[in-house]
Coordinates of C-alpha atoms in Angstrom, one line a residue:
Chain A
M13 CA -6.2 14.4 -30.1
L14 CA -7.2 10.7 -30.2
Q15 CA -8.9 9.2 -33.2
V16 CA -10.2 5.7 -33.1
S17 CA -11.4 4.3 -36.4
D18 CA -13.0 1.0 -37.2
L19 CA -11.2 -0.5 -34.2
K20 CA -11.8 -4.2 -33.8
L21 CA -11.0 -5.9 -30.5
G22 CA -11.7 -9.3 -29.1
Y23 CA -10.7 -12.1 -26.7
K24 CA -9.3 -15.4 -28.0
G25 CA -10.4 -14.7 -31.5
I26 CA -14.0 -13.8 -30.7
L27 CA -14.8 -10.2 -31.7
A28 CA -16.2 -8.1 -28.9
I29 CA -15.8 -4.7 -30.6
R30 CA -16.8 -4.9 -34.2
G31 CA -15.4 -1.7 -35.5
V32 CA -15.9 1.4 -33.4
S33 CA -14.9 4.9 -34.4
F34 CA -14.8 7.9 -32.2
T35 CA -12.8 11.1 -31.6
V36 CA -11.5 12.6 -28.4
N37 CA -10.8 16.3 -28.7
K38 CA -8.1 18.0 -26.8
G39 CA -9.1 19.5 -23.5
E40 CA -12.6 17.9 -23.6
I41 CA -14.4 15.2 -21.7
T42 CA -15.5 12.5 -24.0
V43 CA -17.9 9.9 -22.5
I44 CA -18.7 6.5 -23.7
I45 CA -21.9 5.1 -22.2
G46 CA -23.3 1.7 -22.6
A47 CA -24.8 -1.2 -20.6
N48 CA -22.8 -4.1 -19.0
G49 CA -21.0 -6.1 -21.7
A50 CA -21.3 -3.4 -24.3
G51 CA -17.5 -3.4 -24.6
K52 CA -16.6 -0.2 -22.9
S53 CA -13.7 -1.6 -20.8
T54 CA -12.5 -3.5 -23.8
I55 CA -12.1 -0.3 -25.8
M56 CA -10.1 1.2 -22.9
K57 CA -7.8 -1.8 -22.8
G58 CA -7.4 -1.5 -26.6
I59 CA -6.3 2.1 -26.4
S60 CA -3.9 1.6 -23.5
G61 CA -2.4 -1.4 -25.3
L62 CA -3.4 -4.0 -22.8
L63 CA -5.4 -5.8 -25.5
P64 CA -4.0 -6.3 -29.0
A65 CA -6.2 -4.8 -31.7
M66 CA -7.6 -7.2 -34.4
G67 CA -8.1 -4.4 -36.8
G68 CA -8.6 -0.7 -37.3
S69 CA -6.4 2.2 -36.1
I70 CA -5.8 4.3 -33.1
T71 CA -4.1 7.6 -33.7
F72 CA -2.8 9.7 -30.8
E73 CA -1.5 13.2 -31.6
G74 CA -1.1 12.1 -35.2
I75 CA 0.9 9.0 -34.4
D76 CA -0.5 5.5 -35.0
I77 CA -0.3 3.7 -31.6
V78 CA -2.3 0.6 -32.5
N79 CA -0.5 -2.5 -31.0
T80 CA 2.2 -0.4 -29.3
P81 CA 3.2 -2.0 -26.0
P82 CA 1.5 -0.5 -22.9
H83 CA 4.7 1.0 -21.4
E84 CA 5.3 3.0 -24.5
I85 CA 1.7 4.2 -24.6
V86 CA 2.1 5.5 -21.0
K87 CA 5.2 7.3 -22.1
A88 CA 3.4 8.8 -25.0
G89 CA 1.0 10.4 -22.5
I90 CA -2.0 8.2 -22.0
A91 CA -2.8 7.0 -18.5
H92 CA -5.3 4.3 -17.9
V93 CA -7.3 4.1 -14.6
P94 CA -8.7 0.7 -14.8
E95 CA -12.2 -0.5 -13.8
G96 CA -12.6 -1.6 -10.2
R97 CA -9.9 0.7 -9.0
M98 CA -7.1 -1.9 -8.9
T99 CA -4.9 -0.2 -6.5
F100 CA -2.0 -2.3 -5.2
A101 CA -3.7 -3.4 -1.9
N102 CA -0.6 -4.5 -0.1
M103 CA 1.5 -1.5 -0.9
T104 CA 1.2 1.9 0.8
V105 CA -0.6 4.9 -0.7
E106 CA 2.8 6.5 -1.3
Q107 CA 4.1 3.5 -3.1
N108 CA 1.0 3.4 -5.3
L109 CA 1.6 7.0 -6.3
A110 CA 5.3 6.4 -6.9
L111 CA 4.4 3.6 -9.2
G112 CA 2.4 6.0 -11.3
A113 CA 5.3 8.5 -11.4
F114 CA 8.2 6.3 -12.5
V115 CA 7.7 7.3 -16.1
V116 CA 8.4 10.9 -15.2
D117 CA 12.1 11.6 -15.4
N118 CA 12.2 15.2 -14.3
S119 CA 12.3 15.3 -10.5
A120 CA 11.1 18.9 -10.3
R121 CA 8.1 18.0 -12.4
K122 CA 7.6 15.0 -10.2
E123 CA 7.4 17.2 -7.1
E124 CA 4.9 19.4 -8.8
L125 CA 2.8 16.3 -9.6
Y126 CA 2.8 15.1 -6.0
A127 CA 1.9 18.6 -4.8
G128 CA -0.9 18.8 -7.3
V129 CA -2.3 15.4 -6.4
Y130 CA -2.1 16.2 -2.6
E131 CA -3.9 19.5 -3.2
M132 CA -6.6 17.7 -5.1
F133 CA -6.9 14.8 -2.7
P134 CA -5.9 16.0 0.7
I135 CA -7.2 12.7 2.2
L136 CA -4.5 10.8 0.4
K137 CA -1.7 12.9 1.9
E138 CA -3.1 12.0 5.3
R139 CA -2.9 8.3 4.4
L140 CA 0.4 8.1 2.7
A141 CA 1.9 5.4 4.9
Q142 CA -1.3 3.4 5.0
K143 CA -1.8 0.3 2.9
A144 CA -4.0 0.9 -0.1
G145 CA -6.2 -2.1 0.8
T146 CA -7.2 -0.4 4.1
L147 CA -8.7 2.6 2.3
S148 CA -12.4 3.0 1.7
G149 CA -13.8 2.4 -1.8
G150 CA -14.0 6.1 -2.5
E151 CA -10.5 6.8 -1.3
Q152 CA -9.2 3.9 -3.4
Q153 CA -10.9 5.4 -6.4
M154 CA -9.2 8.7 -5.6
L155 CA -5.9 6.9 -5.3
A156 CA -6.4 5.2 -8.6
I157 CA -7.1 8.5 -10.3
A158 CA -4.2 10.2 -8.5
R159 CA -1.9 7.4 -9.5
G160 CA -3.0 7.9 -13.1
L161 CA -2.3 11.6 -12.9
M162 CA 1.2 11.0 -11.5
S163 CA 2.4 9.9 -14.9
D164 CA 1.6 13.4 -16.1
P165 CA -0.7 12.2 -18.9
K166 CA -2.1 14.3 -21.7
L167 CA -5.0 12.0 -22.0
I168 CA -6.5 10.1 -19.1
L169 CA -8.7 7.0 -19.6
L170 CA -11.2 6.6 -16.7
D171 CA -12.9 3.3 -16.6
E172 CA -16.1 3.5 -14.6
P173 CA -14.7 5.6 -11.7
S174 CA -18.2 5.7 -10.0
L175 CA -18.5 1.9 -9.9
G176 CA -19.7 0.6 -6.5
L177 CA -19.6 4.0 -4.8
A178 CA -22.2 5.7 -2.7
P179 CA -24.2 8.5 -4.5
M180 CA -22.5 11.2 -2.5
L181 CA -19.1 9.9 -3.5
V182 CA -20.2 9.6 -7.1
T183 CA -20.9 13.3 -7.2
Q184 CA -17.5 14.0 -5.6
I185 CA -15.7 11.8 -8.2
F186 CA -17.5 13.6 -11.1
Q187 CA -16.4 16.9 -9.4
F188 CA -12.8 15.6 -9.5
I189 CA -13.2 14.8 -13.2
R190 CA -14.2 18.4 -13.9
T191 CA -11.2 19.6 -11.9
I192 CA -8.9 17.4 -14.0
R193 CA -10.3 19.0 -17.2
E194 CA -9.6 22.4 -15.7
L195 CA -6.0 21.3 -15.3
G196 CA -5.9 21.0 -19.1
K197 CA -6.0 17.3 -19.3
T198 CA -8.1 15.5 -21.9
I199 CA -10.4 12.8 -20.5
L200 CA -12.0 9.7 -22.0
L201 CA -14.6 8.5 -19.5
V202 CA -16.5 5.3 -19.7
E203 CA -19.6 5.2 -17.5
Q204 CA -22.8 3.5 -16.5
T205 CA -23.9 6.4 -14.4
V206 CA -25.4 7.8 -17.5
H207 CA -27.1 11.0 -16.4
E208 CA -24.2 12.5 -14.5
A209 CA -21.7 11.4 -17.1
L210 CA -23.7 13.0 -19.9
E211 CA -24.1 16.3 -18.0
L212 CA -20.3 16.4 -17.7
A213 CA -19.6 15.3 -21.3
D214 CA -18.5 17.6 -24.0
R215 CA -19.0 14.8 -26.4
A216 CA -20.6 11.4 -25.9
Y217 CA -21.0 8.1 -27.6
V218 CA -23.5 5.4 -26.9
L219 CA -22.2 1.9 -27.3
Q220 CA -24.4 -1.2 -27.8
T221 CA -23.1 -4.7 -28.3
G222 CA -19.7 -3.5 -29.6
Q223 CA -20.9 -0.7 -31.9
V224 CA -21.5 3.0 -31.6
V225 CA -25.2 3.6 -32.0
I226 CA -25.5 7.4 -31.3
E227 CA -23.0 10.2 -30.9
G228 CA -23.3 13.9 -30.1
A229 CA -22.8 16.6 -27.5
G230 CA -23.4 15.4 -23.9
R231 CA -26.5 17.5 -23.3
E232 CA -27.9 16.6 -26.8
L233 CA -27.8 12.9 -25.9
L234 CA -29.6 13.6 -22.6
G235 CA -32.5 14.6 -24.7
S236 CA -32.3 11.7 -27.1
E237 CA -35.2 9.2 -27.0
L238 CA -33.0 6.1 -27.1
V239 CA -30.9 7.3 -24.2
K240 CA -33.9 8.3 -22.2
K241 CA -35.6 4.9 -22.8
A242 CA -32.6 2.6 -22.5
Y243 CA -30.5 4.2 -19.9
L244 CA -32.4 6.9 -18.0
G245 CA -35.7 5.0 -17.6
I246 CA -37.8 8.0 -18.5
Chain B
M20 CA 8.7 5.0 13.6
L21 CA 9.3 1.3 13.3
K22 CA 12.7 1.6 11.8
N23 CA 14.8 2.4 14.8
P24 CA 14.1 -0.5 17.2
Y25 CA 14.2 -2.7 14.2
S26 CA 17.6 -1.8 12.9
L27 CA 19.0 -1.8 16.4
L28 CA 17.8 -5.4 16.8
I29 CA 19.3 -6.4 13.5
A30 CA 22.7 -4.9 14.4
L31 CA 22.6 -6.7 17.7
I32 CA 21.8 -10.1 16.0
F33 CA 24.6 -9.5 13.5
A34 CA 27.0 -8.7 16.2
V35 CA 26.1 -11.8 18.1
L36 CA 26.6 -13.9 14.9
L37 CA 30.0 -12.2 14.4
I38 CA 31.3 -13.3 17.8
L39 CA 29.5 -16.6 17.9
P40 CA 32.3 -18.8 16.5
A41 CA 34.4 -17.8 19.5
L42 CA 31.7 -19.1 21.9
V43 CA 30.5 -22.2 20.0
A44 CA 33.2 -24.8 20.2
Q45 CA 31.4 -27.7 18.7
T46 CA 31.9 -28.1 14.9
F47 CA 28.5 -29.6 14.5
Y48 CA 26.8 -26.3 15.6
L49 CA 29.1 -24.3 13.4
H50 CA 28.2 -26.6 10.5
I51 CA 24.5 -26.1 11.1
L52 CA 24.9 -22.3 11.3
I53 CA 26.9 -22.3 8.0
L54 CA 24.2 -24.3 6.3
V55 CA 21.5 -22.0 7.8
F56 CA 23.3 -19.0 6.4
L57 CA 23.6 -20.7 3.0
Y58 CA 19.9 -21.6 3.0
A59 CA 19.0 -18.1 4.1
L60 CA 21.0 -16.8 1.2
L61 CA 19.2 -19.2 -1.2
G62 CA 15.8 -18.5 0.3
G63 CA 16.5 -14.8 -0.1
A64 CA 17.6 -15.3 -3.7
W65 CA 14.4 -17.2 -4.4
N66 CA 12.4 -14.5 -2.5
I67 CA 13.5 -11.8 -5.0
L68 CA 11.7 -13.6 -7.8
G69 CA 9.0 -15.5 -5.8
G70 CA 8.4 -13.2 -2.9
Y71 CA 8.8 -9.7 -4.4
A72 CA 7.9 -10.3 -8.0
G73 CA 5.4 -13.1 -7.2
Q74 CA 6.7 -15.6 -9.8
V75 CA 6.9 -19.0 -8.2
S76 CA 9.8 -21.0 -9.5
L77 CA 10.2 -24.6 -8.5
G78 CA 13.4 -25.2 -10.5
H79 CA 15.8 -22.9 -8.8
A80 CA 18.3 -25.7 -8.1
L81 CA 19.2 -25.2 -11.7
Y82 CA 21.0 -21.9 -10.9
F83 CA 22.6 -23.3 -7.8
G84 CA 23.9 -26.2 -9.9
I85 CA 25.3 -23.8 -12.5
G86 CA 27.2 -22.0 -9.8
A87 CA 28.6 -25.2 -8.3
Y88 CA 29.6 -26.7 -11.6
S89 CA 31.0 -23.5 -13.1
S90 CA 33.5 -22.9 -10.3
T91 CA 34.4 -26.6 -10.0
M92 CA 34.9 -27.2 -13.7
L93 CA 36.9 -24.0 -14.2
M94 CA 39.1 -24.9 -11.4
L95 CA 39.6 -28.5 -12.5
E96 CA 40.0 -27.8 -16.2
A97 CA 41.6 -24.3 -16.3
G98 CA 43.0 -24.0 -12.8
L99 CA 41.1 -20.8 -12.1
S100 CA 40.3 -19.7 -8.6
P101 CA 36.8 -20.6 -7.4
W102 CA 36.2 -16.9 -6.9
I103 CA 36.6 -16.2 -10.6
G104 CA 34.5 -19.4 -11.2
M105 CA 31.9 -18.0 -8.9
F106 CA 31.5 -14.8 -11.0
V107 CA 31.5 -16.8 -14.2
G108 CA 28.8 -19.0 -12.7
M109 CA 26.8 -16.0 -11.7
L110 CA 27.1 -14.5 -15.2
L111 CA 26.2 -17.9 -16.7
S112 CA 23.2 -18.4 -14.6
V113 CA 22.0 -14.9 -15.3
S114 CA 22.3 -15.7 -19.0
V115 CA 20.5 -19.0 -18.7
S116 CA 17.8 -17.3 -16.7
A117 CA 17.4 -14.7 -19.4
I118 CA 17.2 -17.4 -22.2
L119 CA 14.7 -19.5 -20.2
G120 CA 12.9 -16.6 -18.7
Y121 CA 11.9 -15.0 -22.1
P122 CA 9.7 -17.9 -23.2
C123 CA 8.7 -18.9 -19.6
F124 CA 7.4 -15.5 -18.7
R125 CA 4.9 -15.6 -21.6
I126 CA 3.0 -18.1 -19.5
K127 CA 1.5 -17.3 -16.2
G128 CA 0.6 -18.7 -12.8
H129 CA 0.5 -22.5 -12.5
Y130 CA 1.8 -23.0 -16.0
F131 CA 4.9 -20.9 -15.2
V132 CA 5.5 -23.1 -12.1
I133 CA 5.2 -26.3 -14.2
A134 CA 7.7 -24.9 -16.8
T135 CA 10.2 -24.2 -14.0
I136 CA 9.8 -27.7 -12.6
A137 CA 10.4 -29.1 -16.0
L138 CA 13.6 -27.0 -16.6
G139 CA 15.0 -28.1 -13.2
E140 CA 14.4 -31.7 -14.1
I141 CA 15.9 -31.3 -17.5
A142 CA 19.0 -29.8 -16.0
F143 CA 19.2 -32.7 -13.5
V144 CA 19.0 -35.3 -16.3
L145 CA 21.4 -33.4 -18.5
F146 CA 24.1 -33.2 -15.8
T147 CA 23.6 -36.8 -14.8
N148 CA 24.4 -37.9 -18.3
W149 CA 27.1 -35.4 -19.2
Q150 CA 30.4 -37.2 -18.8
W151 CA 32.6 -34.1 -19.0
V152 CA 31.2 -32.8 -15.7
G153 CA 31.4 -36.2 -14.1
G154 CA 27.9 -37.5 -14.9
A155 CA 26.2 -39.2 -12.0
V156 CA 29.5 -39.8 -10.2
G157 CA 30.1 -36.1 -9.8
K158 CA 33.4 -34.3 -9.3
H159 CA 35.8 -34.1 -6.4
I160 CA 37.5 -30.8 -5.8
P161 CA 41.2 -31.7 -5.0
L162 CA 42.5 -30.5 -1.7
L163 CA 44.9 -27.6 -2.1
P164 CA 47.0 -25.7 0.5
P165 CA 44.2 -23.8 2.2
G166 CA 43.9 -20.1 1.6
L167 CA 41.4 -17.4 0.6
A168 CA 42.5 -17.5 -3.1
V169 CA 41.6 -21.1 -3.5
F170 CA 38.5 -20.9 -1.3
Q171 CA 39.6 -23.7 0.9
F172 CA 40.2 -23.6 4.6
T173 CA 41.0 -25.8 7.5
G174 CA 38.2 -25.9 10.1
K175 CA 34.9 -24.3 9.7
I176 CA 35.4 -20.7 11.0
A177 CA 36.4 -19.2 7.7
Y178 CA 33.5 -20.8 6.0
Y179 CA 31.3 -19.5 8.7
Y180 CA 32.4 -15.9 8.0
I181 CA 32.2 -16.3 4.2
A182 CA 28.7 -17.6 4.4
L183 CA 27.7 -14.8 6.8
F184 CA 29.3 -12.3 4.4
F185 CA 27.4 -13.7 1.4
L186 CA 24.2 -13.6 3.3
A187 CA 24.9 -10.0 4.4
V188 CA 25.6 -8.9 0.8
Q189 CA 22.3 -10.5 -0.3
L190 CA 20.4 -8.8 2.6
V191 CA 21.8 -5.4 1.9
F192 CA 21.0 -5.8 -1.8
T193 CA 17.5 -6.8 -1.1
W194 CA 17.1 -4.0 1.4
F195 CA 18.1 -1.4 -1.2
M196 CA 16.2 -3.2 -3.9
Q197 CA 12.9 -3.1 -2.1
K198 CA 13.2 0.6 -1.5
S199 CA 14.2 1.3 -5.1
Y200 CA 12.0 1.4 -8.2
L201 CA 12.9 -2.2 -8.9
G202 CA 11.2 -3.3 -5.7
Y203 CA 8.2 -1.2 -6.4
Y204 CA 7.9 -2.7 -9.9
F205 CA 8.4 -6.2 -8.7
Q206 CA 5.7 -5.8 -6.1
A207 CA 3.3 -4.2 -8.5
I208 CA 3.8 -7.1 -10.8
R209 CA 3.1 -9.5 -8.0
E210 CA 0.0 -7.6 -6.9
D211 CA -1.7 -7.2 -10.2
E212 CA 0.0 -7.7 -13.5
D213 CA -2.5 -6.0 -15.7
T214 CA -2.6 -2.9 -13.6
A215 CA 1.1 -2.8 -13.5
R216 CA 1.1 -3.1 -17.3
S217 CA -1.4 -0.3 -17.6
L218 CA 0.9 1.9 -15.4
G219 CA 3.6 1.5 -18.0
I220 CA 5.7 -1.2 -16.4
N221 CA 7.4 -3.5 -18.9
I222 CA 6.3 -6.7 -17.3
T223 CA 8.6 -9.2 -19.1
R224 CA 11.6 -7.0 -18.7
Y225 CA 11.2 -6.7 -14.9
K226 CA 10.3 -10.3 -14.4
M227 CA 13.5 -11.2 -16.1
A228 CA 15.4 -8.7 -14.0
A229 CA 14.0 -10.3 -10.8
M230 CA 14.9 -13.7 -12.2
A231 CA 18.5 -12.6 -13.0
F232 CA 19.2 -11.2 -9.5
S233 CA 17.7 -14.4 -8.1
A234 CA 19.8 -16.6 -10.3
A235 CA 23.0 -14.8 -9.5
F236 CA 22.6 -15.2 -5.8
M237 CA 21.7 -18.9 -6.2
A238 CA 24.9 -19.4 -8.3
A239 CA 27.0 -17.7 -5.6
G240 CA 25.5 -20.1 -3.1
G241 CA 26.3 -23.0 -5.4
T242 CA 30.0 -22.1 -5.6
F243 CA 30.1 -21.8 -1.8
Y244 CA 28.5 -25.2 -1.4
A245 CA 31.0 -26.8 -3.8
Q246 CA 33.9 -25.3 -2.0
Y247 CA 32.5 -26.2 1.4
L248 CA 31.9 -29.9 0.8
L249 CA 34.6 -30.2 -2.0
Y250 CA 32.4 -32.7 -3.8
I251 CA 29.4 -32.1 -6.1
D252 CA 27.1 -34.4 -8.1
P253 CA 23.7 -33.8 -9.6
E254 CA 22.0 -35.5 -6.6
S255 CA 23.5 -32.8 -4.2
V256 CA 23.4 -29.6 -6.3
L257 CA 20.5 -30.1 -8.7
P258 CA 17.9 -32.0 -6.8
N259 CA 14.2 -31.2 -6.9
V260 CA 14.1 -31.2 -3.1
L261 CA 16.5 -28.2 -3.1
S262 CA 14.2 -26.2 -5.4
T263 CA 11.4 -27.0 -3.0
Q264 CA 13.4 -26.0 0.1
V265 CA 14.5 -22.7 -1.2
C266 CA 10.9 -21.9 -1.9
L267 CA 9.6 -23.1 1.5
I268 CA 12.1 -21.1 3.5
P269 CA 10.7 -17.6 2.5
I270 CA 7.2 -18.9 2.7
L271 CA 7.8 -20.0 6.3
G272 CA 9.7 -16.8 7.2
G273 CA 7.7 -14.3 5.3
L274 CA 7.4 -13.8 1.5
G275 CA 8.5 -10.5 0.1
T276 CA 10.3 -9.4 3.2
V277 CA 14.1 -8.8 3.6
F278 CA 14.6 -10.8 6.7
G279 CA 11.8 -13.4 6.3
P280 CA 14.1 -16.0 4.6
V281 CA 16.7 -15.7 7.3
I282 CA 14.1 -16.4 10.0
G283 CA 12.7 -19.2 7.8
A284 CA 16.1 -20.8 7.5
F285 CA 16.8 -20.5 11.2
V286 CA 13.6 -22.3 12.0
M287 CA 13.5 -24.8 9.2
F288 CA 17.1 -26.0 8.8
P289 CA 18.0 -26.8 12.4
L290 CA 14.6 -28.5 12.8
S291 CA 15.3 -30.9 10.0
E292 CA 18.9 -31.5 11.0
F293 CA 17.9 -32.3 14.6
I294 CA 15.2 -34.6 13.4
R295 CA 17.5 -36.4 11.1
A296 CA 20.3 -36.6 13.8
S297 CA 18.0 -37.9 16.5
L298 CA 16.0 -40.3 14.4
G299 CA 18.8 -41.5 12.2
G300 CA 18.1 -43.2 8.9
S301 CA 14.5 -44.0 9.8
G302 CA 13.7 -40.3 10.2
N303 CA 14.9 -39.5 6.7
A304 CA 11.6 -38.3 5.3
L305 CA 10.1 -37.1 8.5
D306 CA 11.7 -33.7 8.2
L307 CA 10.0 -33.3 4.8
I308 CA 6.7 -34.3 6.3
I309 CA 7.2 -31.6 9.0
Y310 CA 8.1 -29.0 6.4
G311 CA 4.9 -29.9 4.6
L312 CA 2.9 -29.6 7.7
L313 CA 4.4 -26.3 8.6
I314 CA 3.7 -24.9 5.2
M315 CA 0.1 -26.0 5.3
I316 CA -0.3 -24.5 8.7
F317 CA 1.2 -21.2 7.6
A318 CA -0.6 -21.1 4.3
I319 CA -3.9 -21.4 6.2
A320 CA -3.3 -19.5 9.4
K321 CA -0.6 -17.0 8.6
P322 CA 0.2 -16.4 5.0
T323 CA 2.6 -13.6 5.9
G324 CA 4.9 -16.1 7.6
I325 CA 6.8 -15.6 10.8
M326 CA 7.7 -12.0 9.8
G327 CA 4.0 -11.3 9.8
F328 CA 3.9 -12.2 13.5
I329 CA 6.9 -10.1 14.2
T330 CA 5.7 -7.0 12.4
E331 CA 2.3 -7.3 14.1
L332 CA 4.0 -7.6 17.4
I333 CA 6.2 -4.5 16.9
R334 CA 3.2 -2.5 15.6
H335 CA 1.1 -3.6 18.5
R336 CA 3.8 -2.6 21.0
A337 CA 4.4 0.7 19.2
T338 CA 0.7 1.6 19.4
A339 CA 0.5 0.3 23.0
S340 CA 3.5 2.4 24.1
K341 CA 2.2 5.4 22.3
A342 CA -1.1 5.0 24.1
A343 CA 0.7 4.6 27.4
G344 CA 2.8 7.7 26.6
S345 CA -0.2 9.9 26.0
E346 CA -1.8 8.6 29.2
E347 CA 1.2 9.6 31.1
R348 CA 1.2 13.1 29.6
A349 CA -2.5 13.3 30.4
G350 CA -1.7 12.3 34.0
F351 CA 0.8 15.1 34.4

């Protein structure tokens, strides 16, 4: 569904991603793991068009989307849930969700999306009129994911959804990610919570200083020596 | 739950303002109220771009000036009614805002602010040296037999109602805007540009939309001002201090709220007029010092402005009455 090949990204002319290639298959959860500064968020920004590519290609459903403006990428069916949640703190939960849904023109479909999101996150339905900034960290993460789902994406990019959450909530978030896959969405997940992420992953890539060093099925990587040493501390 | 007492209060205030000219005999007070409405309109115009979309412009006098000069020049040179001139001025300032906005919105934050200051100053110098529009001397609008078509009236009452009408139009527009997708987009851009972008909002397009609405209302205010005073020059319609005032009014009243600029204008404008009136020439800059102080106090103690106080008060009372209500029921 998504093919990234030899993608080069950087900030102010300095290369941060020196040519990464990976594939995201339809209906699967693909995970990119890596330490701080490995360039995981940079790749996400590159795919969603927030950061212009300095080389390489990104193909989504057969169409080259490299250097397409972000609003067109969202329309094409890719939603980006940024790192650190980034909900609009001074706007209500309802407004946050509505902002996700503006790209959906069909109002019947919109209703379905709201219903789906409320079913998945009942807590958000209870807090609709509340300002997003008053939610707990876990609730804000749910809101950020829900907002992403409101654009009815085919592919959803989740950038470290477990960041800064209590272990119990992390488990819950990973449960939500499973549910999203069951809804037929394709997921590209970037994580530092390596063990849980790899258990979930259909396919995984390990990123080190801007390059893919290993790839394979999620469970396969759990057994890899490098992953064990570097990320799992075994 | 907050909406009902709120809208009732607004209707009440509006009704009072409608009958006020019948009660206030002194022209001085009517004059002050007219200017308060005008400044509330301008503050509200600025608020669309600065308060909702979060793009601070310190060159908004430019659009006010375009409005004032468009209607005046079209009347002097082509004999057109100032009402037509006003719409031409609004269109013109929207076009200018689009031309300037496109490059300016590529820069962010402080740099954007600096660019707007520069543009305001450039306009000031340009008009001061442009002989066709009267240069530094400015232009007088000739007295015509008064009437709605020529936008000239004897006495202040007609101006009072026109200013109130303009303000009402702007408030109704802002009210619907903030509830529409435009308002959502503007606020999302203000809150976090990158996230807004990642949600598929075309940032530059919507910043330019905010600027266009803002510029159009500024221009309408400019025409009103020209027709009210019947004399314009760069010093009165394009000064830097006007750009600053229109920004301070919503900050004082409440940024990104519909009625904040109105409250801001009602507090700020009479204050400066009375200081000036009571201290005469020596108090000339004192009102500016007081503005500055007020802004500093609000920025530190209450960034949500006077509207912040009011909404908190209403919310507080609502929860208090709810609590009291449940106690009563429990008592039964």
